Amino acid sequence: MNYILTIIVLILINTNSQNTLKFDKSNEECEDKWFHIKWIKIVVMFLGSFIWIRKLV
């Protein structure tokens, strides 16, 4: 039962994030990126994470 429920949840999840990773800049020069997981037909509508990198002086 748990296996079937896991498969159903994975099918219903629509994941959005940045498409490609570019390594042509240093860590401090990179843009801030958000990602979120959009859930279909589930109460939780937004999960996210934010990574902030800054140069130490």
XYZ file of N, CA and C in Angstrom:
171
model
N 0.824 -1.193 0.000
C 0.000 0.000 0.000
C 0.868 1.257 0.000
N 1.915 1.244 0.824
C 2.811 2.395 0.892
C 3.520 2.623 -0.442
N 3.877 1.557 -1.123
C 4.541 1.634 -2.416
C 3.629 2.290 -3.458
N 2.376 1.909 -3.474
C 1.410 2.467 -4.421
C 1.167 3.945 -4.134
N 1.039 4.300 -2.871
C 0.831 5.693 -2.490
C 2.027 6.555 -2.896
N 3.220 6.041 -2.730
C 4.422 6.770 -3.124
C 4.446 7.018 -4.624
N 4.095 6.043 -5.407
C 4.058 6.199 -6.864
C 3.026 7.236 -7.274
N 1.861 7.214 -6.657
C 0.812 8.182 -6.986
C 1.267 9.598 -6.659
N 1.888 9.785 -5.504
C 2.371 11.114 -5.118
C 3.442 11.597 -6.088
N 4.353 10.724 -6.486
C 5.399 11.121 -7.420
C 4.838 11.490 -8.787
N 3.784 10.852 -9.202
C 3.156 11.183 -10.480
C 2.462 12.539 -10.413
N 1.884 12.869 -9.275
C 1.128 14.109 -9.143
C 1.993 15.347 -8.913
N 3.253 15.158 -8.641
C 4.134 16.293 -8.340
C 4.659 16.893 -9.644
N 4.569 18.213 -9.723
C 5.130 18.942 -10.848
C 6.273 19.795 -10.299
N 7.495 19.488 -10.691
C 8.658 20.162 -10.136
C 9.167 21.226 -11.106
N 9.436 22.414 -10.568
C 9.983 23.509 -11.374
C 11.267 24.000 -10.726
N 12.291 24.166 -11.532
C 13.548 24.712 -11.037
C 14.296 25.291 -12.226
N 15.495 25.790 -11.979
C 16.257 26.308 -13.107
C 16.620 25.151 -14.027
N 16.629 25.413 -15.319
C 16.812 24.351 -16.305
C 18.247 23.846 -16.391
N 19.185 24.754 -16.478
C 20.574 24.328 -16.628
C 21.445 25.020 -15.593
N 22.527 24.395 -15.261
C 23.505 24.986 -14.350
C 24.674 25.504 -15.172
N 25.042 26.758 -14.940
C 26.171 27.361 -15.643
C 27.250 27.671 -14.616
N 28.448 27.232 -14.885
C 29.558 27.422 -13.958
C 30.571 28.417 -14.523
N 30.086 29.503 -15.132
C 30.981 30.482 -15.734
C 31.251 31.692 -14.839
N 30.723 31.714 -13.605
C 30.915 32.833 -12.682
C 31.351 32.297 -11.325
N 31.869 33.212 -10.515
C 32.221 32.808 -9.155
C 30.950 32.706 -8.317
N 31.060 32.170 -7.133
C 29.886 31.985 -6.275
C 29.203 33.301 -5.928
N 29.973 34.364 -5.734
C 29.399 35.649 -5.341
C 28.665 36.333 -6.485
N 29.022 36.027 -7.712
C 28.418 36.682 -8.870
C 27.152 35.985 -9.363
N 26.862 34.835 -8.833
C 25.704 34.074 -9.305
C 24.401 34.721 -8.848
N 23.371 34.527 -9.634
C 22.054 35.051 -9.278
C 21.440 34.197 -8.182
N 20.589 34.836 -7.393
C 19.833 34.106 -6.380
C 18.730 33.321 -7.081
N 18.569 32.073 -6.734
C 17.575 31.221 -7.389
C 16.628 30.638 -6.358
N 15.373 30.625 -6.687
C 14.336 29.970 -5.893
C 13.911 28.722 -6.647
N 13.517 27.727 -5.914
C 12.862 26.599 -6.559
C 11.637 26.257 -5.746
N 10.655 25.690 -6.392
C 9.462 25.287 -5.663
C 8.899 24.015 -6.266
N 8.164 23.324 -5.446
C 7.491 22.101 -5.863
C 6.000 22.374 -5.805
N 5.347 22.268 -6.922
C 3.916 22.528 -6.995
C 3.170 21.200 -6.834
N 2.322 21.142 -5.831
C 1.556 19.935 -5.558
C 0.172 20.080 -6.184
N -0.275 19.046 -6.836
C -1.595 19.048 -7.454
C -2.555 18.271 -6.555
N -3.686 18.881 -6.222
C -4.746 18.265 -5.429
C -4.290 17.909 -4.016
N -3.349 18.632 -3.481
C -2.894 18.425 -2.111
C -2.892 19.797 -1.434
N -3.132 19.834 -0.148
C -3.275 21.095 0.580
C -1.993 21.926 0.536
N -0.845 21.297 0.652
C 0.417 22.027 0.656
C 0.691 22.513 -0.766
N 0.778 23.828 -0.936
C 0.917 24.383 -2.276
C 2.323 24.902 -2.587
N 3.136 25.169 -1.582
C 4.446 25.749 -1.869
C 5.488 25.249 -0.874
N 6.549 24.704 -1.402
C 7.730 24.342 -0.611
C 8.912 24.984 -1.308
N 9.843 25.518 -0.563
C 10.944 26.161 -1.258
C 12.190 26.258 -0.431
N 13.218 26.743 -1.079
C 14.497 26.912 -0.421
C 15.205 28.087 -1.070
N 16.025 28.753 -0.300
C 16.761 29.901 -0.793
C 18.189 29.798 -0.290
N 19.134 29.941 -1.186
C 20.544 29.853 -0.823
C 21.185 31.212 -1.084
N 21.805 31.756 -0.065
C 22.455 33.054 -0.191
C 23.941 32.863 0.039
N 24.758 33.252 -0.939
C 26.211 33.141 -0.822
C 26.782 34.549 -0.941
N 27.593 34.954 0.021
C 28.220 36.262 -0.078
C 29.701 36.147 0.234
N 30.427 37.090 -0.281
C 31.868 37.081 -0.107
C 32.224 37.629 1.268
N 33.078 36.919 2.000
C 33.540 37.392 3.306
C 34.691 38.363 3.110
N 34.635 39.482 3.823
C 35.670 40.514 3.677
C 36.755 40.318 4.711
